[in-house]
CSV table of C-alpha atoms and ligand atoms in Angstrom, one decimal:
chain,number,residue,atom,x,y,z
A,1,MET,CA,114.1,34.4,206.1
A,2,PHE,CA,113.1,31.4,208.2
A,3,ASP,CA,114.6,30.0,211.4
A,4,ARG,CA,113.5,27.1,213.6
A,5,ALA,CA,111.5,29.4,216.0
A,6,LEU,CA,109.5,30.8,213.1
A,7,LEU,CA,108.9,27.4,211.6
A,8,ASP,CA,107.7,26.0,214.9
A,9,GLU,CA,105.5,29.1,215.4
A,10,LEU,CA,103.9,28.7,212.0
A,11,CYS,CA,103.2,25.0,212.6
A,12,ASP,CA,101.7,25.8,216.0
A,13,LEU,CA,99.5,28.5,214.4
A,14,ALA,CA,98.4,26.2,211.7
A,15,THR,CA,97.3,23.6,214.3
A,16,ARG,CA,95.5,26.3,216.3
A,17,VAL,CA,93.5,27.6,213.3
A,18,ARG,CA,92.8,24.0,212.2
A,19,THR,CA,91.4,23.2,215.6
A,20,LEU,CA,89.5,26.5,215.9
A,21,ALA,CA,87.9,26.1,212.5
A,22,LYS,CA,86.2,22.9,213.6
A,23,SER,CA,83.7,24.7,215.7
A,24,GLU,CA,81.1,27.2,214.5
A,25,VAL,CA,82.2,29.8,217.1
A,26,GLY,CA,85.9,29.3,216.3
A,27,ALA,CA,85.3,29.6,212.5
A,28,ARG,CA,83.3,32.8,213.1
A,29,ALA,CA,86.1,34.2,215.3
A,30,LEU,CA,88.7,33.5,212.6
A,31,ARG,CA,86.5,35.2,210.0
A,32,ASP,CA,86.4,38.3,212.2
A,33,LEU,CA,90.2,38.5,212.3
A,34,LEU,CA,91.0,40.4,209.0
A,35,PRO,CA,87.7,41.6,207.5
A,36,THR,CA,89.2,44.9,206.2
A,37,ARG,CA,92.2,43.3,204.5
A,38,ARG,CA,92.3,42.5,200.8
A,39,ALA,CA,94.5,40.1,198.8
A,40,MET,CA,95.5,39.9,195.2
A,41,LEU,CA,96.0,36.5,193.7
A,42,TYR,CA,98.2,36.9,190.6
A,43,PHE,CA,98.6,33.4,189.3
A,44,THR,CA,99.7,33.5,185.6
A,45,GLN,CA,101.1,29.9,185.8
A,46,PRO,CA,98.5,27.1,186.2
A,47,SER,CA,97.7,26.0,189.7
A,48,THR,CA,94.9,24.2,191.5
A,49,ARG,CA,95.8,23.7,195.1
A,50,THR,CA,98.1,26.6,195.8
A,51,PHE,CA,95.5,29.0,194.3
A,52,LEU,CA,92.5,27.4,196.0
A,53,SER,CA,94.2,27.0,199.3
A,54,PHE,CA,95.4,30.6,199.4
A,55,ASN,CA,92.0,31.8,198.2
A,56,ASN,CA,90.2,29.8,200.9
A,57,ALA,CA,92.8,30.7,203.5
A,58,CYS,CA,92.0,34.4,202.9
A,59,HIS,CA,88.3,33.7,203.2
A,60,ILE,CA,88.7,31.8,206.4
A,61,LEU,CA,90.2,35.0,207.8
A,62,GLY,CA,87.4,37.2,206.4
A,63,MET,CA,89.7,38.7,203.8
A,64,ARG,CA,88.4,39.7,200.3
A,65,THR,CA,90.3,38.5,197.2
A,66,SER,CA,90.9,39.7,193.7
A,67,GLU,CA,92.6,37.6,191.0
A,68,ILE,CA,94.3,37.6,187.7
A,69,ARG,CA,95.0,34.1,186.4
A,70,ASP,CA,95.0,34.7,182.6
A,71,PRO,CA,97.5,37.5,181.6
A,72,SER,CA,95.5,38.0,178.4
A,73,THR,CA,92.8,39.7,180.6
A,74,SER,CA,95.3,42.1,182.2
A,75,SER,CA,96.7,45.3,180.8
A,76,GLU,CA,100.1,43.5,180.3
A,77,VAL,CA,98.7,42.7,176.9
A,78,LYS,CA,98.7,46.4,176.1
A,79,GLY,CA,102.4,46.5,177.0
A,80,GLU,CA,102.2,47.4,180.7
A,81,SER,CA,105.5,46.3,182.3
A,82,PHE,CA,105.6,43.7,185.1
A,83,SER,CA,106.8,46.3,187.6
A,84,ASP,CA,103.9,48.7,186.7
A,85,SER,CA,101.4,45.8,187.0
A,86,ILE,CA,102.7,44.8,190.4
A,87,ARG,CA,102.6,48.5,191.6
A,88,THR,CA,99.1,48.7,190.4
A,89,PHE,CA,98.0,45.7,192.4
A,90,SER,CA,99.6,47.2,195.5
A,91,SER,CA,97.4,50.3,195.0
A,92,TYR,CA,94.3,48.2,195.7
A,93,VAL,CA,95.2,45.4,198.1
A,94,ASP,CA,97.2,44.7,201.3
A,95,VAL,CA,99.1,41.6,200.1
A,96,ILE,CA,100.1,40.2,196.7
A,97,ILE,CA,100.2,36.4,196.4
A,98,MET,CA,101.9,35.5,193.1
A,99,ARG,CA,102.8,32.5,190.9
A,100,THR,CA,104.7,33.0,187.7
A,101,LYS,CA,106.4,30.8,185.1
A,102,GLU,CA,109.5,32.9,185.3
A,103,ALA,CA,112.0,32.4,188.2
A,104,GLY,CA,112.7,35.3,190.4
A,105,ARG,CA,109.6,37.3,189.8
A,106,ALA,CA,108.3,37.3,193.4
A,107,ALA,CA,111.7,38.5,194.6
A,108,GLN,CA,111.6,41.2,191.9
A,109,ALA,CA,108.1,42.3,193.1
A,110,ALA,CA,109.3,42.4,196.7
A,111,LYS,CA,112.3,44.5,195.8
A,112,LEU,CA,110.0,46.9,193.9
A,113,MET,CA,107.9,47.2,197.1
A,114,ASP,CA,111.0,48.4,199.0
A,115,GLY,CA,111.1,51.5,196.8
A,116,ILE,CA,107.5,52.7,196.8
A,117,PRO,CA,105.5,54.8,199.3
A,118,ARG,CA,102.8,52.2,199.9
A,119,PRO,CA,104.5,48.8,200.0
A,120,VAL,CA,102.5,45.6,200.6
A,121,PRO,CA,103.9,42.1,201.4
A,122,VAL,CA,104.5,39.8,198.5
A,123,ILE,CA,104.1,36.0,198.9
A,124,ASN,CA,105.9,33.7,196.5
A,125,ALA,CA,103.4,31.0,195.5
A,126,GLY,CA,105.8,29.4,193.0
A,127,SER,CA,108.4,31.0,190.9
A,128,GLY,CA,109.5,29.2,187.8
A,129,SER,CA,111.4,25.9,188.5
A,130,ASP,CA,113.2,27.8,191.2
A,131,GLN,CA,111.3,28.1,194.5
A,132,HIS,CA,107.9,27.3,196.1
A,133,PRO,CA,108.4,28.4,199.7
A,134,THR,CA,104.9,28.0,201.0
A,135,GLN,CA,104.8,24.5,199.6
A,136,ALA,CA,108.0,23.9,201.7
A,137,LEU,CA,106.2,25.3,204.8
A,138,LEU,CA,103.2,23.0,204.4
A,139,ASP,CA,105.6,20.1,203.8
A,140,ILE,CA,107.4,21.0,207.0
A,141,TYR,CA,104.0,21.1,208.8
A,142,THR,CA,103.1,17.7,207.4
A,143,LEU,CA,106.4,16.2,208.4
A,144,ALA,CA,106.2,17.7,211.9
A,145,ARG,CA,102.7,16.5,212.4
A,146,SER,CA,103.5,13.0,211.1
A,147,PHE,CA,106.7,12.6,213.1
A,148,GLU,CA,105.2,14.1,216.3
A,149,PRO,CA,104.8,10.7,218.0
A,150,ARG,CA,108.4,9.9,217.0
A,151,GLY,CA,110.2,13.0,218.3
A,152,GLY,CA,109.7,15.4,215.4
A,153,ILE,CA,111.7,15.9,212.2
A,154,ASP,CA,115.2,15.9,213.8
A,155,GLY,CA,117.2,12.8,213.0
A,156,LYS,CA,114.9,11.4,210.3
A,157,VAL,CA,115.9,9.9,207.0
A,158,ILE,CA,113.9,11.6,204.2
A,159,GLY,CA,113.9,10.4,200.6
A,160,MET,CA,113.1,12.7,197.7
A,161,MET,CA,112.3,11.1,194.4
A,162,GLY,CA,111.5,12.0,190.8
A,163,ASP,CA,112.4,15.0,188.7
A,164,LEU,CA,114.6,16.7,191.4
A,165,LYS,CA,116.4,18.9,188.8
A,166,ARG,CA,113.3,20.9,187.8
A,167,GLY,CA,111.1,20.4,190.8
A,168,ARG,CA,110.8,23.6,192.8
A,169,THR,CA,109.1,22.0,195.8
A,170,VAL,CA,112.1,19.8,196.7
A,171,ARG,CA,114.5,22.7,196.2
A,172,SER,CA,112.6,24.8,198.7
A,173,LEU,CA,112.2,22.0,201.1
A,174,CYS,CA,116.0,21.3,201.1
A,175,TYR,CA,116.6,24.9,202.1
A,176,LEU,CA,114.4,24.5,205.2
A,177,MET,CA,116.1,21.3,206.2
A,178,ARG,CA,119.0,23.2,207.7
A,179,HIS,CA,116.8,24.1,210.7
A,180,TYR,CA,116.5,20.4,211.8
A,181,GLU,CA,119.2,18.5,213.6
A,182,GLY,CA,120.6,15.3,212.1
A,183,VAL,CA,118.3,14.9,209.1
A,184,ARG,CA,119.6,12.8,206.3
A,185,LEU,CA,118.3,13.2,202.7
A,186,VAL,CA,118.4,10.5,200.1
A,187,PHE,CA,117.9,11.7,196.5
A,188,ILE,CA,116.4,9.1,194.2
A,189,ALA,CA,116.3,10.3,190.6
A,190,PRO,CA,117.2,9.4,187.0
A,191,PRO,CA,120.7,10.7,186.3
A,192,GLN,CA,119.5,13.3,183.9
A,193,PHE,CA,117.1,14.7,186.5
A,194,ALA,CA,119.3,14.6,189.6
A,195,MET,CA,119.3,17.3,192.2
A,196,GLU,CA,121.1,20.5,190.9
A,197,SER,CA,124.6,21.3,192.2
A,198,ASP,CA,123.5,24.6,193.8
A,199,ILE,CA,121.3,22.7,196.2
A,200,LYS,CA,124.0,20.2,196.9
A,201,ALA,CA,126.4,23.0,197.6
A,202,TYR,CA,123.9,24.5,200.0
A,203,LEU,CA,123.5,21.2,201.8
A,204,ASP,CA,127.3,20.8,202.0
A,205,GLU,CA,127.7,24.3,203.4
A,206,HIS,CA,125.1,23.6,206.1
A,207,ARG,CA,126.4,20.1,206.8
A,208,ILE,CA,123.2,18.4,205.9
A,209,ALA,CA,123.9,14.8,205.0
A,210,TYR,CA,122.7,13.5,201.7
A,211,SER,CA,123.2,10.7,199.3
A,212,GLU,CA,122.1,10.0,195.7
A,213,THR,CA,120.9,6.8,194.1
A,214,THR,CA,118.8,5.4,191.2
A,215,GLN,CA,117.8,2.3,193.2
A,216,LEU,CA,114.6,3.0,195.2
A,217,SER,CA,114.3,-0.6,196.5
A,218,THR,CA,117.7,-0.5,198.1
A,219,VAL,CA,117.1,2.7,200.1
A,220,LEU,CA,113.3,2.4,200.7
A,221,PRO,CA,113.6,0.2,203.9
A,222,GLN,CA,115.8,2.9,205.6
A,223,LEU,CA,113.4,5.8,204.9
A,224,ASP,CA,111.2,7.5,207.5
A,225,ALA,CA,109.4,9.5,204.7
A,226,LEU,CA,109.4,9.4,201.0
A,227,TYR,CA,108.6,12.6,199.1
A,228,VAL,CA,107.6,11.7,195.6
A,229,THR,CA,107.5,14.2,192.7
A,230,ARG,CA,106.2,14.0,189.1
A,231,MET,CA,108.2,14.7,186.0
A,232,GLN,CA,108.0,18.4,185.4
A,233,THR,CA,107.0,18.0,181.7
A,234,GLU,CA,106.1,21.7,181.4
A,235,TRP,CA,109.8,22.5,181.2
A,236,ASP,CA,110.6,20.0,178.4
A,237,THR,CA,112.1,21.5,175.3
A,238,ALA,CA,112.5,18.3,173.3
A,239,GLY,CA,110.4,15.6,175.1
A,240,GLU,CA,113.1,14.9,177.7
A,241,SER,CA,110.6,13.5,180.1
A,242,ARG,CA,109.3,10.9,177.7
A,243,ALA,CA,112.9,9.4,177.4
A,244,VAL,CA,112.7,8.4,181.1
A,245,ASP,CA,111.5,5.0,182.3
A,246,LEU,CA,109.5,6.1,185.3
A,247,LYS,CA,108.8,2.6,186.7
A,248,PRO,CA,112.0,2.5,188.9
A,249,PHE,CA,111.0,5.9,190.3
A,250,SER,CA,107.4,5.0,191.1
A,251,VAL,CA,105.5,3.7,194.1
A,252,GLY,CA,102.9,0.9,193.9
A,253,THR,CA,101.7,-1.8,196.2
A,254,HIS,CA,105.0,-3.7,195.9
A,255,GLU,CA,107.0,-0.7,197.2
A,256,LEU,CA,104.7,-0.5,200.2
A,257,THR,CA,105.9,-3.9,201.3
A,258,LEU,CA,109.5,-2.6,201.4
A,259,MET,CA,108.7,0.5,203.6
A,260,LYS,CA,108.9,0.8,207.3
A,261,ARG,CA,105.5,0.3,208.9
A,262,ASP,CA,105.6,3.9,210.4
A,263,ALA,CA,107.1,5.6,207.3
A,264,PHE,CA,104.9,7.7,205.1
A,265,ILE,CA,104.6,8.9,201.5
A,266,MET,CA,104.3,12.6,200.5
A,267,HIS,CA,103.7,14.2,197.2
A,268,PRO,CA,103.1,17.9,196.4
A,269,LEU,CA,100.6,16.9,193.8
A,270,PRO,CA,99.4,17.0,191.1
A,271,ARG,CA,100.6,13.4,190.5
A,272,GLY,CA,101.3,11.5,187.3
A,273,PRO,CA,101.9,7.8,187.1
A,274,GLU,CA,104.6,7.8,189.8
A,275,ILE,CA,102.1,6.9,192.6
A,276,ASP,CA,99.6,4.1,191.8
A,277,PRO,CA,96.1,5.3,193.0
A,278,LEU,CA,95.9,1.9,194.9
A,279,VAL,CA,98.5,3.3,197.3
A,280,ASP,CA,95.9,5.9,198.4
A,281,GLN,CA,94.2,3.2,200.5
A,282,ASP,CA,97.4,2.6,202.6
A,283,PRO,CA,97.5,4.6,205.9
A,284,ARG,CA,101.0,5.6,205.0
A,285,ALA,CA,99.7,7.7,202.1
A,286,MET,CA,100.0,11.2,203.5
A,287,TYR,CA,99.6,13.3,200.3
A,288,TRP,CA,95.9,14.1,200.7
A,289,ARG,CA,96.4,15.3,204.2
A,290,GLN,CA,99.4,17.2,203.1
A,291,GLU,CA,97.3,19.0,200.5
A,292,ARG,CA,94.8,20.0,203.2
A,293,ASN,CA,97.6,21.0,205.5
A,294,GLY,CA,98.5,23.6,202.8
A,295,MET,CA,95.4,25.6,203.5
A,296,TRP,CA,96.0,25.7,207.3
A,297,MET,CA,99.7,26.6,206.8
A,298,ARG,CA,98.7,29.4,204.4
A,299,VAL,CA,96.2,30.7,207.0
A,300,ALA,CA,99.1,30.7,209.5
A,301,VAL,CA,101.3,32.6,207.0
A,302,LEU,CA,98.6,35.3,206.6
A,303,ILE,CA,98.1,35.6,210.3
A,304,LYS,CA,101.8,36.1,210.9
A,305,ILE,CA,102.1,38.7,208.0
A,306,PHE,CA,99.2,40.7,209.5
A,307,GLY,CA,100.5,40.4,213.0
A,308,VAL,CA,97.3,38.9,214.6
A,309,GLU,CA,99.0,35.7,216.0
A,310,ARG,CA,98.5,36.7,219.6
A,311,ILE,CA,94.7,37.1,219.1
A,312,VAL,CA,94.7,33.6,217.6
A,313,THR,CA,96.5,32.2,220.6
A,314,ALA,CA,94.0,33.9,222.9
A,315,LEU,CA,91.1,32.5,220.9
A,316,ALA,CA,92.6,29.0,220.9
A,317,ALA,CA,93.0,29.2,224.7
A,318,ALA,CA,89.3,30.3,225.0
A,319,ASP,CA,88.0,27.6,222.6
A,320,GLY,CA,87.2,30.3,220.0
A,321,GLN,CA,85.3,32.7,222.3
A,322,PRO,CA,86.3,36.3,221.5
A,323,PRO,CA,87.8,37.9,224.7
A,324,LEU,CA,85.1,39.9,226.5
A,325,GLY,CA,82.7,39.0,223.7
A,326,GLY,CA,84.1,41.9,221.6
A,327,ARG,CA,85.5,42.2,218.1
A,328,LEU,CA,89.0,41.0,217.6
A,329,ALA,CA,90.5,43.0,214.8
B,1,CP,N1,101.6,21.6,194.8
B,1,CP,C1,101.2,22.6,194.0
B,1,CP,O1,101.8,23.6,193.9
B,1,CP,O2,100.0,22.4,193.3
B,1,CP,P1,99.4,23.3,192.2
B,1,CP,O3,100.3,23.5,191.1
B,1,CP,O4,98.1,22.7,191.8
B,1,CP,O5,99.1,24.7,192.9
């Protein structure tokens, strides 16, 4: 559903709200944008940052939120179907933000909305090991911000390392790469956790260059950014992750000496042992800023969904002062 214009617009919006929120008057104006809107956060798979960043994104815009995080507290335990549960949420709120262990659930919920009289937007906040689209958006925002002094994302060499087979963040990010010119991807993974063939077929179809290796040290000096991921142990059926020697797929102080001075390291978090906490001190460690960028990007997504982007642009031009001193939404 994304194109370059929409990605650029979302990045610009995220920057505008980030700047506006720095001042008291700007933060108040943002809070006046959507005070009558309500969001449902249906997160039945564990999450820290996606849940908290969406929750806070809603509150930044003055929205109210409801949540179900533990399915044992919902009527699903009485046998209510997934479809009936989603339809019930839509009776009370204006947007459903959902994370599930099962792949395809957000798409199923969105399809259900197409057939009911009061549909509400559905945002996929992570569906199984399949997709995590808003993570990909915040990753694009982080890449765009970080590469801004170097002409943006176009033409850059981006490494993706770790459990690429079961990591939904890298899968979603690969999809968005088709909107950038001349990007080259380098997949660095243990052979049993290499990138899946459906993503490689997609990259081939869209003529996005990629290569695969198990040797980080060989490719590290060429990379403009390295996107590290953890082993997705939650999908193990027989301790597969434990069989992997993670050391060759980890970043420590030695790896920093091999990187370009202006390259940077990303990670969707949470991290395991694949990034030594000592790396956090290096200015090329981008993952904590990436995490915070997630909240601003999710504010931007909500602004776009509810169609108030022009008000935000006007506010940004007026340093947060509401036009004519009146209410905005
Ligand atoms: N990156 C990410 O999705 O983190 P959480 O699982 O904590 O939401």
